[in-house]
Short mmCIF file of C-alpha atoms and ligand atoms in Angstrom, two decimals:
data_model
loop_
_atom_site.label_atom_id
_atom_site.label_comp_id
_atom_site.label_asym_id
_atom_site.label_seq_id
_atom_site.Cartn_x
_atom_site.Cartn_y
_atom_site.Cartn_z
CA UNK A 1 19.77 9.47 50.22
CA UNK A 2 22.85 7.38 50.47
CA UNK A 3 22.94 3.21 50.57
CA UNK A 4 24.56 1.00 52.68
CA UNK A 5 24.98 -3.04 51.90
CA UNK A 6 24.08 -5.60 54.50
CA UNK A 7 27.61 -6.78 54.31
CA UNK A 8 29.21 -3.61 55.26
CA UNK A 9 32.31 -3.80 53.08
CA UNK A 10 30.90 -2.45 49.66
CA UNK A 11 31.20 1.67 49.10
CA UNK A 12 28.08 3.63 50.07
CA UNK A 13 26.15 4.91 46.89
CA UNK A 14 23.48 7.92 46.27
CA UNK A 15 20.14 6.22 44.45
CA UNK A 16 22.08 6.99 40.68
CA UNK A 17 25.16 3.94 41.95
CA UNK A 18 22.37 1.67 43.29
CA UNK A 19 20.01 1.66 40.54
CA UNK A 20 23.14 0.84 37.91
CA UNK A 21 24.52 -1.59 40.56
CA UNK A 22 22.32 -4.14 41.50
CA UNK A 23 24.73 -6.03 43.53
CA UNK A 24 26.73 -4.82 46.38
CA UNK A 25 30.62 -5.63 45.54
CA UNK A 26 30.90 -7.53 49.25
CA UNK A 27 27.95 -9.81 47.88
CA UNK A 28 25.59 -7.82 50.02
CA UNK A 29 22.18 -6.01 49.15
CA UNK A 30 21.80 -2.27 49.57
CA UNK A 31 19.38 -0.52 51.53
CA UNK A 32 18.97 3.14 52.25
CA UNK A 33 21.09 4.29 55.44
CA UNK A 34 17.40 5.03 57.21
CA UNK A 35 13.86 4.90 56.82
CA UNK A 36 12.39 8.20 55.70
CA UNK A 37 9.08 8.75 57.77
CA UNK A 38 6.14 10.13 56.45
CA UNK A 39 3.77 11.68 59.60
CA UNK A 40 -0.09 10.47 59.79
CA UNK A 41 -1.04 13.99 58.78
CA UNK A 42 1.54 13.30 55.33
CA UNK A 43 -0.41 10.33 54.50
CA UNK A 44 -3.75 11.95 55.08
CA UNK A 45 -2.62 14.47 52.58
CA UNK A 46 -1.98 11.37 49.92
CA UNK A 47 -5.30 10.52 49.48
CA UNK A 48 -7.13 11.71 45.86
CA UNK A 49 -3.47 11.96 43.93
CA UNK A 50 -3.42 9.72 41.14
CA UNK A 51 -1.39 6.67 41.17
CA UNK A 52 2.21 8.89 39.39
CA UNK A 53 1.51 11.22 41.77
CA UNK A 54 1.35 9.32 44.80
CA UNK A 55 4.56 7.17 43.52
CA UNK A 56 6.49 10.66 43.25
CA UNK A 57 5.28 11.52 46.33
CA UNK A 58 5.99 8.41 47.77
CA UNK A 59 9.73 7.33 46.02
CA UNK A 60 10.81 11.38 47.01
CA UNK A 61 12.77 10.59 49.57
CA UNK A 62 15.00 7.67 48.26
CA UNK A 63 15.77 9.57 45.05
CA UNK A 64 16.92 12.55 46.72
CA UNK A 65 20.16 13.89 45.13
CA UNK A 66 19.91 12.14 41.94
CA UNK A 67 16.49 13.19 40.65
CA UNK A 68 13.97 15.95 41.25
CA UNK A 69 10.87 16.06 42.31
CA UNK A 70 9.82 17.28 38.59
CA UNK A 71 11.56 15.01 37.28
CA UNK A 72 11.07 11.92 39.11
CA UNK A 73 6.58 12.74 38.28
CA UNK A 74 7.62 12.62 34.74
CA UNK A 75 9.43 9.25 34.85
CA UNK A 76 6.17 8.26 36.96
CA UNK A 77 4.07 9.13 34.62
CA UNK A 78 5.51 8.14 31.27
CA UNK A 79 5.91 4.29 33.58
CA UNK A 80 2.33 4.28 34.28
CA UNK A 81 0.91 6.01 31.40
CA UNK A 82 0.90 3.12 29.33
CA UNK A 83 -1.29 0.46 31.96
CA UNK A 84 -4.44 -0.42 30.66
CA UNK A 85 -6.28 0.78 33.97
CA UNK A 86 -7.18 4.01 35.01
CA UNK A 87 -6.07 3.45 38.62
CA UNK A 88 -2.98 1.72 37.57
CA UNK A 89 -3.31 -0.95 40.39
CA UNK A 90 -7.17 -0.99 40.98
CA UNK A 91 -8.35 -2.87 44.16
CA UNK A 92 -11.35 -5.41 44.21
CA UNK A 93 -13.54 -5.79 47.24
CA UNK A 94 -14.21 -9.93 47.59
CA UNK A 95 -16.00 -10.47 50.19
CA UNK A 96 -16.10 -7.70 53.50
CA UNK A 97 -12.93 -8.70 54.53
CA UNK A 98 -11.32 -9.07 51.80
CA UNK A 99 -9.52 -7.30 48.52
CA UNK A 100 -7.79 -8.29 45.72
CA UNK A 101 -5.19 -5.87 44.59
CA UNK A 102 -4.60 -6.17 41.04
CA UNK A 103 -1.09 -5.36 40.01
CA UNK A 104 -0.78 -6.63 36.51
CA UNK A 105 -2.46 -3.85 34.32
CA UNK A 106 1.21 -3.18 32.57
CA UNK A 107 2.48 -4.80 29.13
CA UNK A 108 3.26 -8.42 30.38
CA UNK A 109 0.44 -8.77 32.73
CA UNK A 110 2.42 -9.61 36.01
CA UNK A 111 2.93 -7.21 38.75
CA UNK A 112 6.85 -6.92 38.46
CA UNK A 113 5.96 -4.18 35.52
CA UNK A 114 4.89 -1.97 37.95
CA UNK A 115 8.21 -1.47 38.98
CA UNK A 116 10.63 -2.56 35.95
CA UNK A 117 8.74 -0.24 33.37
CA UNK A 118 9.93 2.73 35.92
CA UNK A 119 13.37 0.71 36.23
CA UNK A 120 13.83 1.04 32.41
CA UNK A 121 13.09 4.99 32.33
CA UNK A 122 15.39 5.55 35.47
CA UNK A 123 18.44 3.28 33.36
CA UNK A 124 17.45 5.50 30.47
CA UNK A 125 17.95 8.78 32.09
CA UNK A 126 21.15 8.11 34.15
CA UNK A 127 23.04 6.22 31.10
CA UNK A 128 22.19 9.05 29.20
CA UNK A 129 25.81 10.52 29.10
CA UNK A 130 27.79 6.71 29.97
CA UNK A 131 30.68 5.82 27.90
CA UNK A 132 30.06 2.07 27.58
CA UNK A 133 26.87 0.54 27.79
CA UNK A 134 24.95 -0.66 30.95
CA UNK A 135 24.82 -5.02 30.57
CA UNK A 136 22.03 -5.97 32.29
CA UNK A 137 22.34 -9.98 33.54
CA UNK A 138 19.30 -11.54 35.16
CA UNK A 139 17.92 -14.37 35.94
CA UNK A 140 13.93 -15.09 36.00
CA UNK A 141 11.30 -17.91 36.91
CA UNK A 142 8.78 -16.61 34.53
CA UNK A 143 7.82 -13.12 34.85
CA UNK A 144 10.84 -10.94 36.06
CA UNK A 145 12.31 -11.51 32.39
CA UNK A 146 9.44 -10.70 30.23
CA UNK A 147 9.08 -7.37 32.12
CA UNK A 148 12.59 -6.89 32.29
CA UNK A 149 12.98 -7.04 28.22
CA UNK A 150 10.03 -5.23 27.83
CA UNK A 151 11.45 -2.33 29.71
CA UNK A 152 14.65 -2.81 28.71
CA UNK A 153 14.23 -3.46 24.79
CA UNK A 154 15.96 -0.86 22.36
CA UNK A 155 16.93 1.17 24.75
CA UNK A 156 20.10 3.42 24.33
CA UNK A 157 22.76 2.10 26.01
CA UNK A 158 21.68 -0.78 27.68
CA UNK A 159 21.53 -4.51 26.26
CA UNK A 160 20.03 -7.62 28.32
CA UNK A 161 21.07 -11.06 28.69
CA UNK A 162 17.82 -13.12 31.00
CA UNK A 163 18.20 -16.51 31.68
CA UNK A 164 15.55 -18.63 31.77
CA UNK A 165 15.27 -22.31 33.49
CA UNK A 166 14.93 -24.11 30.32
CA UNK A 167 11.17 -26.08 30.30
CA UNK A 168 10.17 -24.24 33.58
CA UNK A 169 8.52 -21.35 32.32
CA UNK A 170 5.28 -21.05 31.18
CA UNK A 171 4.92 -21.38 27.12
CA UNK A 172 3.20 -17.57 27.47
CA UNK A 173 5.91 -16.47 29.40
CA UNK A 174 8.92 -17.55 27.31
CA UNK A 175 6.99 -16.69 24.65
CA UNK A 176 6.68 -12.75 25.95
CA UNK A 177 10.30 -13.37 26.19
CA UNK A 178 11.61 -14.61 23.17
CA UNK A 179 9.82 -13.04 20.67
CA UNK A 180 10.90 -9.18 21.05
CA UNK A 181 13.38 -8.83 18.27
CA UNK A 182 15.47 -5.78 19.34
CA UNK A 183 19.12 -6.52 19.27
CA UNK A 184 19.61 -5.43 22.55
CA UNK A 185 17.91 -8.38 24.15
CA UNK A 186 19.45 -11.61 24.52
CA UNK A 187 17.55 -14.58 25.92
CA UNK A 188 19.60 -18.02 27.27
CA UNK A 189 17.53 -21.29 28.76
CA UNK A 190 19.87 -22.87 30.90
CA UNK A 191 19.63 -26.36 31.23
CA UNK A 192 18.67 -26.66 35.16
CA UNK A 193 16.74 -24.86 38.10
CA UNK A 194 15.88 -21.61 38.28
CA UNK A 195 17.77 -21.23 41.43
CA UNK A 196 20.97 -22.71 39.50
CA UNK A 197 20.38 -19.67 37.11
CA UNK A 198 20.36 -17.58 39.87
CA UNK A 199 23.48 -18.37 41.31
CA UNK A 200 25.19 -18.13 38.35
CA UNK A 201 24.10 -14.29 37.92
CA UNK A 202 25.29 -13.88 41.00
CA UNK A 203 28.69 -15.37 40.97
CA UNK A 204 28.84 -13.08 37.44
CA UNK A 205 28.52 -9.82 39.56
CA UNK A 206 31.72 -10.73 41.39
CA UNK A 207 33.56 -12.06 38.43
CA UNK A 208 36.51 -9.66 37.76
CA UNK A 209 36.69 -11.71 34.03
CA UNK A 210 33.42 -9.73 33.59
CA UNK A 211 33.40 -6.68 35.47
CA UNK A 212 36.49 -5.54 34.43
CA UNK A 213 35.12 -5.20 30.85
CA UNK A 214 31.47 -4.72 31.56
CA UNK A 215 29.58 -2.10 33.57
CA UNK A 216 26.95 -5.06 35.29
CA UNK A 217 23.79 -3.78 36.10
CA UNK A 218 20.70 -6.09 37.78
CA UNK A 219 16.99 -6.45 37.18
CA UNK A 220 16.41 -8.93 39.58
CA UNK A 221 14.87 -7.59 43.35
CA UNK A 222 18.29 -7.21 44.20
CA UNK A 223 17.88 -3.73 42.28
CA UNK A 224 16.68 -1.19 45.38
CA UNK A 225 15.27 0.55 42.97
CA UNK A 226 12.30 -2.23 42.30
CA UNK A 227 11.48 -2.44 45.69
CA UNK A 228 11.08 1.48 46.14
CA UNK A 229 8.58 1.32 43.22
CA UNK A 230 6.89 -1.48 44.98
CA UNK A 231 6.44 0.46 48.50
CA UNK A 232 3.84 2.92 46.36
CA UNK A 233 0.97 0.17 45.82
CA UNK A 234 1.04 -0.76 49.09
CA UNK A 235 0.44 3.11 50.23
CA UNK A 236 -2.19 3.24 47.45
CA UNK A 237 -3.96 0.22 48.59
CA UNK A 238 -4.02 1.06 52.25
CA UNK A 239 -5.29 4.79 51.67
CA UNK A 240 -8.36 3.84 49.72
CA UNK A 241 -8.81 1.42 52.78
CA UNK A 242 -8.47 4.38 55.20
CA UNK A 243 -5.14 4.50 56.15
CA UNK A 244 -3.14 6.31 58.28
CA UNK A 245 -6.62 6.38 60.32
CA UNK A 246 -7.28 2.26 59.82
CA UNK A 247 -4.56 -0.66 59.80
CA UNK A 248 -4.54 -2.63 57.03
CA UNK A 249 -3.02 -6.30 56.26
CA UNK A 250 -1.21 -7.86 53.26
CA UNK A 251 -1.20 -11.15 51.93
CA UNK A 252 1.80 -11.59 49.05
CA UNK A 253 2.33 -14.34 46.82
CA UNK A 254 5.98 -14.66 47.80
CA UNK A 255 9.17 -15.97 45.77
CA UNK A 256 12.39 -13.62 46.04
CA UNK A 257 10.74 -12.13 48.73
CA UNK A 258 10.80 -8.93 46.66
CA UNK A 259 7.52 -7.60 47.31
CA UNK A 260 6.69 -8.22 50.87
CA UNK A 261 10.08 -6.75 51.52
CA UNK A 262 8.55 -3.47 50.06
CA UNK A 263 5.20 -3.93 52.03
CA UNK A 264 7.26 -3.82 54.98
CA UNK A 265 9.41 -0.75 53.84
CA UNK A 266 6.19 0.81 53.74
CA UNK A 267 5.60 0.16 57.50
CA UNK A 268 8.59 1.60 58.19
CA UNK A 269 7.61 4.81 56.74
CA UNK A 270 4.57 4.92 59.00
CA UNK A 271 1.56 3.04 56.41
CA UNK A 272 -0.21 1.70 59.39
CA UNK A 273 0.30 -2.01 58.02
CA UNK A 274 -1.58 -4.75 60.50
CA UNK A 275 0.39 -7.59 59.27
CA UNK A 276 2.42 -9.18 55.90
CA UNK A 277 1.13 -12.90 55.10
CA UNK A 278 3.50 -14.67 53.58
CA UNK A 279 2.26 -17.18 50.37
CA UNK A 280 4.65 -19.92 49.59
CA UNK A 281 3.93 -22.66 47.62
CA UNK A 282 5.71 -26.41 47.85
CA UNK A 283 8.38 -24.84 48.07
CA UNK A 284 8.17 -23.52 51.18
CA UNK A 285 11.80 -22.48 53.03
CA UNK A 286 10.17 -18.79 53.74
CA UNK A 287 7.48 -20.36 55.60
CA UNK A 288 9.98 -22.85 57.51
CA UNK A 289 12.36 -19.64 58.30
CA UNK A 290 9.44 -17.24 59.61
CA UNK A 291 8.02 -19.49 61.69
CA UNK A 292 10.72 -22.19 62.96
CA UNK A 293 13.40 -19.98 61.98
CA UNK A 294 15.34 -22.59 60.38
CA UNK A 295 16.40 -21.29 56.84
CA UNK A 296 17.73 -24.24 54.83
CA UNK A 297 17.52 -24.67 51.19
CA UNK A 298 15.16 -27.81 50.48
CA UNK A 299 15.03 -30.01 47.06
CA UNK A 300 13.25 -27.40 44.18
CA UNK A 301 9.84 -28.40 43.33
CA UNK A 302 8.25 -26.94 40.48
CA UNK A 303 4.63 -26.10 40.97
CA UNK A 304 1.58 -24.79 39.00
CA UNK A 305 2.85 -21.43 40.37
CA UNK A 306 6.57 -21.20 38.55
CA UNK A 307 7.23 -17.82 39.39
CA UNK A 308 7.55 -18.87 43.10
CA UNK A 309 9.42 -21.87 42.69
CA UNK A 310 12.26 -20.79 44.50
CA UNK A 311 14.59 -21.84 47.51
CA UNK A 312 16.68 -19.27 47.90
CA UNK A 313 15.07 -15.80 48.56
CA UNK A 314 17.47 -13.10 48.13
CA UNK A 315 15.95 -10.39 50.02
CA UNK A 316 15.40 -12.47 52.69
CA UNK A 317 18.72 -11.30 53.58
CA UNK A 318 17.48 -7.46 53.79
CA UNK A 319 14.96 -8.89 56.39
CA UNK A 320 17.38 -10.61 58.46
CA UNK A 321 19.53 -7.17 58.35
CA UNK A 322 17.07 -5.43 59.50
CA UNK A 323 15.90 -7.65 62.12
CA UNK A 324 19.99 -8.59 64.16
CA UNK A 325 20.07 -4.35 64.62
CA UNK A 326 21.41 -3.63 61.15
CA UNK A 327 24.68 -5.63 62.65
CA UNK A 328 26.71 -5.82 58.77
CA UNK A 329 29.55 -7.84 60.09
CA UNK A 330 27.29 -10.70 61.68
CA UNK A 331 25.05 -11.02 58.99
CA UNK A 332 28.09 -11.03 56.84
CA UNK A 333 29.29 -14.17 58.91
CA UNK A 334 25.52 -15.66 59.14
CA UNK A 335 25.34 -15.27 55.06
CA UNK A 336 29.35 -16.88 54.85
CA UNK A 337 27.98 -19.60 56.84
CA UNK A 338 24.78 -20.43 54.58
CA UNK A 339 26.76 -20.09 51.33
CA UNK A 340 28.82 -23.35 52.80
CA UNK A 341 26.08 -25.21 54.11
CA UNK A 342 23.02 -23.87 52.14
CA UNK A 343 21.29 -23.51 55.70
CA UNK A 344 21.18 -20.90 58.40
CA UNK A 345 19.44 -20.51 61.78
CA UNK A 346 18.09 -17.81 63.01
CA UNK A 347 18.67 -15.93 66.07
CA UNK A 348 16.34 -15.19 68.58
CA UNK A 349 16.08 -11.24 67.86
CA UNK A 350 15.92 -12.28 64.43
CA UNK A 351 12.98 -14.59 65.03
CA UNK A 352 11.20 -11.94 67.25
CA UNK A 353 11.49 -9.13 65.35
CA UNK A 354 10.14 -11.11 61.95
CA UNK A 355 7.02 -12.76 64.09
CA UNK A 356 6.03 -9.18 65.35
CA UNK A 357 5.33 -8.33 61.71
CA UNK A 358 5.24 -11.75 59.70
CA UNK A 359 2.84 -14.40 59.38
CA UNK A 360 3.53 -17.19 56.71
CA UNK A 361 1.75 -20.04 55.37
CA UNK A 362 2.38 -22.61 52.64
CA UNK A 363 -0.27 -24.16 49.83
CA UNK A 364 -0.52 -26.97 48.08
CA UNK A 365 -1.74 -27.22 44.84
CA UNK A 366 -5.26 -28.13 46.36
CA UNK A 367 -5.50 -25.60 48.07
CA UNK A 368 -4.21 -23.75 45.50
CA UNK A 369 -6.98 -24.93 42.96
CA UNK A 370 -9.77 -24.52 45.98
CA UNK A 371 -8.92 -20.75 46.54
CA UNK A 372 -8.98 -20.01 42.58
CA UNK A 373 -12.87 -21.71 42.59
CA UNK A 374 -13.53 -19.99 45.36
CA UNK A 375 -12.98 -16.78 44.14
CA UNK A 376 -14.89 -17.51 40.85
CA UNK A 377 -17.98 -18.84 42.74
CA UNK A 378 -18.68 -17.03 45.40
CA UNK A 379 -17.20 -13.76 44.63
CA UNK A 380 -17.05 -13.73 40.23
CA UNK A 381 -13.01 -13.22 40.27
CA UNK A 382 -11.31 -15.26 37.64
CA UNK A 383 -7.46 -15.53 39.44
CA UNK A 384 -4.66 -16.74 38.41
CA UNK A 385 -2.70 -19.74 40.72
CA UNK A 386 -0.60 -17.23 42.23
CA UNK A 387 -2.73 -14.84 43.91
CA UNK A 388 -4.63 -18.27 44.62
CA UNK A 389 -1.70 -18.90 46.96
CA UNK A 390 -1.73 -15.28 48.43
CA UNK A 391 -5.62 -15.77 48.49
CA UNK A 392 -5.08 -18.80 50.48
CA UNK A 393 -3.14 -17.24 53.12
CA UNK A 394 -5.25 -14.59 53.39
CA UNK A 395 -8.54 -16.83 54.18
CA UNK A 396 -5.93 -19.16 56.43
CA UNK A 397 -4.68 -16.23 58.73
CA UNK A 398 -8.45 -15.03 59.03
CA UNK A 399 -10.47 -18.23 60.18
CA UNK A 400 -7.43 -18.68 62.51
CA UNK A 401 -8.45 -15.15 63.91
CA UNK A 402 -4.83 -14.25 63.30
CA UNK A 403 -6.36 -11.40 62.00
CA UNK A 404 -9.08 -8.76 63.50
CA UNK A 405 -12.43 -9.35 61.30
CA UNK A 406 -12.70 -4.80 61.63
CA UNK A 407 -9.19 -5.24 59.52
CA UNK A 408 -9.36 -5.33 55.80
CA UNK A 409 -7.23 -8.25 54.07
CA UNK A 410 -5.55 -6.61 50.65
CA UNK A 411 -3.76 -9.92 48.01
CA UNK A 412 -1.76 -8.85 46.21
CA UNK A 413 -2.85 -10.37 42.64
CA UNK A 414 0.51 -10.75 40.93
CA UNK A 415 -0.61 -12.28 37.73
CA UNK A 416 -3.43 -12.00 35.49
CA UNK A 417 -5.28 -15.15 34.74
CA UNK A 418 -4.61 -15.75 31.25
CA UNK A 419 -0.80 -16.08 31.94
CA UNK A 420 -1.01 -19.02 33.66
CA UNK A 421 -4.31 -21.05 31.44
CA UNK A 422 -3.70 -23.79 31.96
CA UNK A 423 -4.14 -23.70 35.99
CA UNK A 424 -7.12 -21.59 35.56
CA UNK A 425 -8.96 -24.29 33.29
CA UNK A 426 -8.35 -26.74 35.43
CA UNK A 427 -9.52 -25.36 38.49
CA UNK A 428 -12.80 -23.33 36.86
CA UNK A 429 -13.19 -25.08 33.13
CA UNK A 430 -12.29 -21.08 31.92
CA UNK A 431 -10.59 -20.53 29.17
CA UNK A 432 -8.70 -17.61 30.31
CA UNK A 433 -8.03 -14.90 27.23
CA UNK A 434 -4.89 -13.01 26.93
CA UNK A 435 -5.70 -9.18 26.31
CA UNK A 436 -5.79 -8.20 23.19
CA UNK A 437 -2.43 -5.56 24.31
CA UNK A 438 -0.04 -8.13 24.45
CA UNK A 439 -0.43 -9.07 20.61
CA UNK A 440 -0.42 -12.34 18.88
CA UNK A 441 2.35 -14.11 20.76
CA UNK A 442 1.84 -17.15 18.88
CA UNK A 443 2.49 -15.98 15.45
CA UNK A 444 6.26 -14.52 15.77
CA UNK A 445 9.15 -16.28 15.76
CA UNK A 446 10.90 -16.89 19.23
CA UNK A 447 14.86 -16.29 19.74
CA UNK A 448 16.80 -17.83 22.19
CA UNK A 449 19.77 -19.80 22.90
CA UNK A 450 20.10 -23.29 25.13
CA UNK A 451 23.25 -23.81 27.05
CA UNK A 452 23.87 -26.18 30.30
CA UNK A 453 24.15 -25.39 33.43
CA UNK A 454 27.98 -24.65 33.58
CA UNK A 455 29.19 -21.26 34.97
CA UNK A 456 32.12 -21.08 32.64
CA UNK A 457 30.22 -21.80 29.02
CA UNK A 458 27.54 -19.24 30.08
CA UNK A 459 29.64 -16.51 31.32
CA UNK A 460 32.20 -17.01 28.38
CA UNK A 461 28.91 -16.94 26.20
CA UNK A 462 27.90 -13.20 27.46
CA UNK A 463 31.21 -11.87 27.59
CA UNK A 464 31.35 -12.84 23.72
CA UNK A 465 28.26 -11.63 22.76
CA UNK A 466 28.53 -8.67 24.70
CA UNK A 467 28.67 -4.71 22.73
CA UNK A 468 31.40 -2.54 24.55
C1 PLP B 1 7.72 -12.77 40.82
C2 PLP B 1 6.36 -13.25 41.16
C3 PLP B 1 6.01 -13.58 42.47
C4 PLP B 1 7.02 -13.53 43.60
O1 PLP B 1 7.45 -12.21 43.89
P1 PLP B 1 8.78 -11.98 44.74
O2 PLP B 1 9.00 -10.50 44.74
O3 PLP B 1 9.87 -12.72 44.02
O4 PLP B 1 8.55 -12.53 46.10
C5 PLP B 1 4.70 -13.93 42.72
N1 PLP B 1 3.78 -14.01 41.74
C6 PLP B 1 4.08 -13.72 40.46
C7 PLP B 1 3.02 -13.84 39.42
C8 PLP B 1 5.37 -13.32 40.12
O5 PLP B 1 5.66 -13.01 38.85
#
């Protein structure tokens, strides 16, 4: 399979260059050239593998020329081997419309293991004969780091530097952060928004200061390659629902826009796929860009749901590729234009083609609170706030009919409870217990340092602390 970048000017890669990448070099995201289509009869033939087998089966295509088919199943199912479900991502009937899809059976309990503990094995296997080591730089709201490190942590050849928005994570999830002790991993709370962290990890991928002297890889959903592992649960999901012979919809707690993007990757690989909800929370530009089509960054509100507290979504840009005719040199100009003004409009075949698929809607922390005790009253399901606000959608788009009542509603459940206690006690009175996997996170000793939000002291931080 070979990649393209949304900006057209960046070298096309096999699955190997994108996965060590992150980043296209023209500032672009890469995507594969085409779809790869699976027939009705192919899915049909999915149903009964276990959940490795189905991502092997699944992920085939995009690896193509850089992994086998043998070998990709292994990777699959030394990634998966170590959730603490049988299913790996088990789904929960609620009510007899609607599922809960529950994603956060891996080591730090949110759903972005699913892909990053494959992420870690692919780095593994293709740095295996590198002469300098891969330098992983990533930003995270919460959850992308923890899984990142995890994955990442005393690995061969690969060291980690996550930055965190300092005071705007969760105390469990800087925790899962902070305390792994392998030298590899390097943690940095910057003194600002998570979005400010985010731009800075991006203007690092195009610094030549840096990339001259390191090889810069990416965690973040920029990374194809956590997208692609993302695509299997939704094939999973739909199958047990009866797909290809029964459409299905999606409701996704959305931030970076990460794993709705993959939901509708899956669609176009022919998953018979009804309709993606998007969840926002406050902060709520994807909702004001799907349905007015007016993408402009608004003030950063942080919420009782930190891991979407984000303005700027980077894979909304793979979207609006997809949806101006895979046109590289005006979405190059339409992304110029936003970097200036930190707003965009849409263009009518951009605001078509996304309507014809997407649905969004925006909760507040009422409703946020209302869907979590409505999930432990009437249907026993202790949730944490984010799938609240994918949960919320979900029951939104329904009693608006938006949705066929013969059409089963999968949300995607992106964290489990007891990450986020706080929001669960105060909308059920739960006390919310961690697993007993993740260990006593309270007893080690956490590792980090603080800088401010200043491009130059944090890059000239990494580039010290850096091993060549
Ligand atoms: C990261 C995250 C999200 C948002 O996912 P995106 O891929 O960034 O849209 C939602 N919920 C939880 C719990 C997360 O960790």
């Amino acid at each position: 399979m070979r990649y393209v970048s949304t900006r057209g000017q960046a070298p096309v890669l096999d699955f190997e260059g994108v996965t060590l990448t992150g980043l296209a070099s023209d500032g672009g995201l890469y995507l594969p050239e085409s779809w790869p289509q699976f027939s009705a009869d192919e899915i049909r033939a999915m149903r009964g593998l276990s959940y490795p087998q189905l991502a092997a089966r699944v992920m085939a295509p995009f690896v193509d020329g850089s992994l086998s088919p043998d070998d990709l199943l292994t990777l699959c199912e030394k990634a998966y081997g170590g959730f603490d479900h049988a299913a790996t991502t088990p789904l929960v009937q609620l009510d007899g419309q609607h599922w809960l899809l529950e994603l956060f059976h891996g080591p730090t309990l949110a759903f972005k293991d699913v892909a990053l503990q494959l992420l870690g094995l692919l780095f593994e296997r293709f740095l295996e004969s590198a002469e300098r080591p891969l330098t992983i730089i990533g930003a995270t709201s919460g959850d992308t780091g923890s899984a990142a490190i995890h994955a990442v942590a005393g690995r061969d050849n690969a060291q980690i530097f996550m930055l965190h928005p300092e005071g705007r994570v969760s105390e469990i999830q800087r925790r899962q952060m902070t305390t792994i002790s392998a030298a590899n991993v390097h943690n940095i709370a910057i003194g600002g928004s998570f979005d400010d962290a985010q731009a800075m990890v991006k203007r690092m991928f195009a610094d030549r200061a840096l990339t001259d002297t390191l090889d810069i890889g990416a965690v973040n959903s920029i990374n194809w390659a956590r997208l692609m592992a993302q695509v299997v649960y939704y094939f999973a999901a739909a199958l047990q629902l009866g797909a290809p012979d029964r459409k299905v919809a999606f409701s996704v707690p959305t931030g970076n826009f990460g794993d709705v993007f993959a939901g509708y990757v899956a669609a176009q690989m022919g998953l018979p796929v009804e309709r993606l909800i998007v969840a926002t929370n406050k902060n709520d530009i994807l909702a004001r860009a799907i349905r007015d089509g007016d993408y402009s960054v608004g003030e950063s509100h942080a919420t009782i749901t930190p891991s979407m507290d984000i303005q700027v979504s980077s894979n909304f840009e793979r979207l609006l590729f997809e949806a101006n005719g895979r046109d590289a040199e005006a979405l190059a100009a339409q992304m110029d234009g936003f970097g200036s003004s930190n707003s965009l409009a849409l263009d009518a075949a951009q605001r078509e083609g996304i309507a014809a698929m997407f649905s969004a809607y925006r909760a507040t922390p009422e409703d946020t609170l209302a869907a979590m005790r409505w999930a432990h009253d009437k249907c026993g399901e202790v949730i944490d706030p984010h799938t609240a606000v994918g949960l919320h959608a979900a029951c939104t788009a329904t009693m608006a009919d938006e949705i066929d009542a013969s059409i089963p509603v999968v949300t995607l459940a992106t964290a489990h409870p007891a990450k986020f206690p706080d929001a669960v006690k105060q909308a059920i009175g739960i006390e919310a217990d961690l697993p007993a996997r993740v260990g006593d996170l309270f007893a080690l000793e956490e590792r980090f340092e603080t800088l401010p939000a200043d491009y130059d002291t944090v890059r000239d931080y990494i580039s010290a602390k850096a091993t060549r």
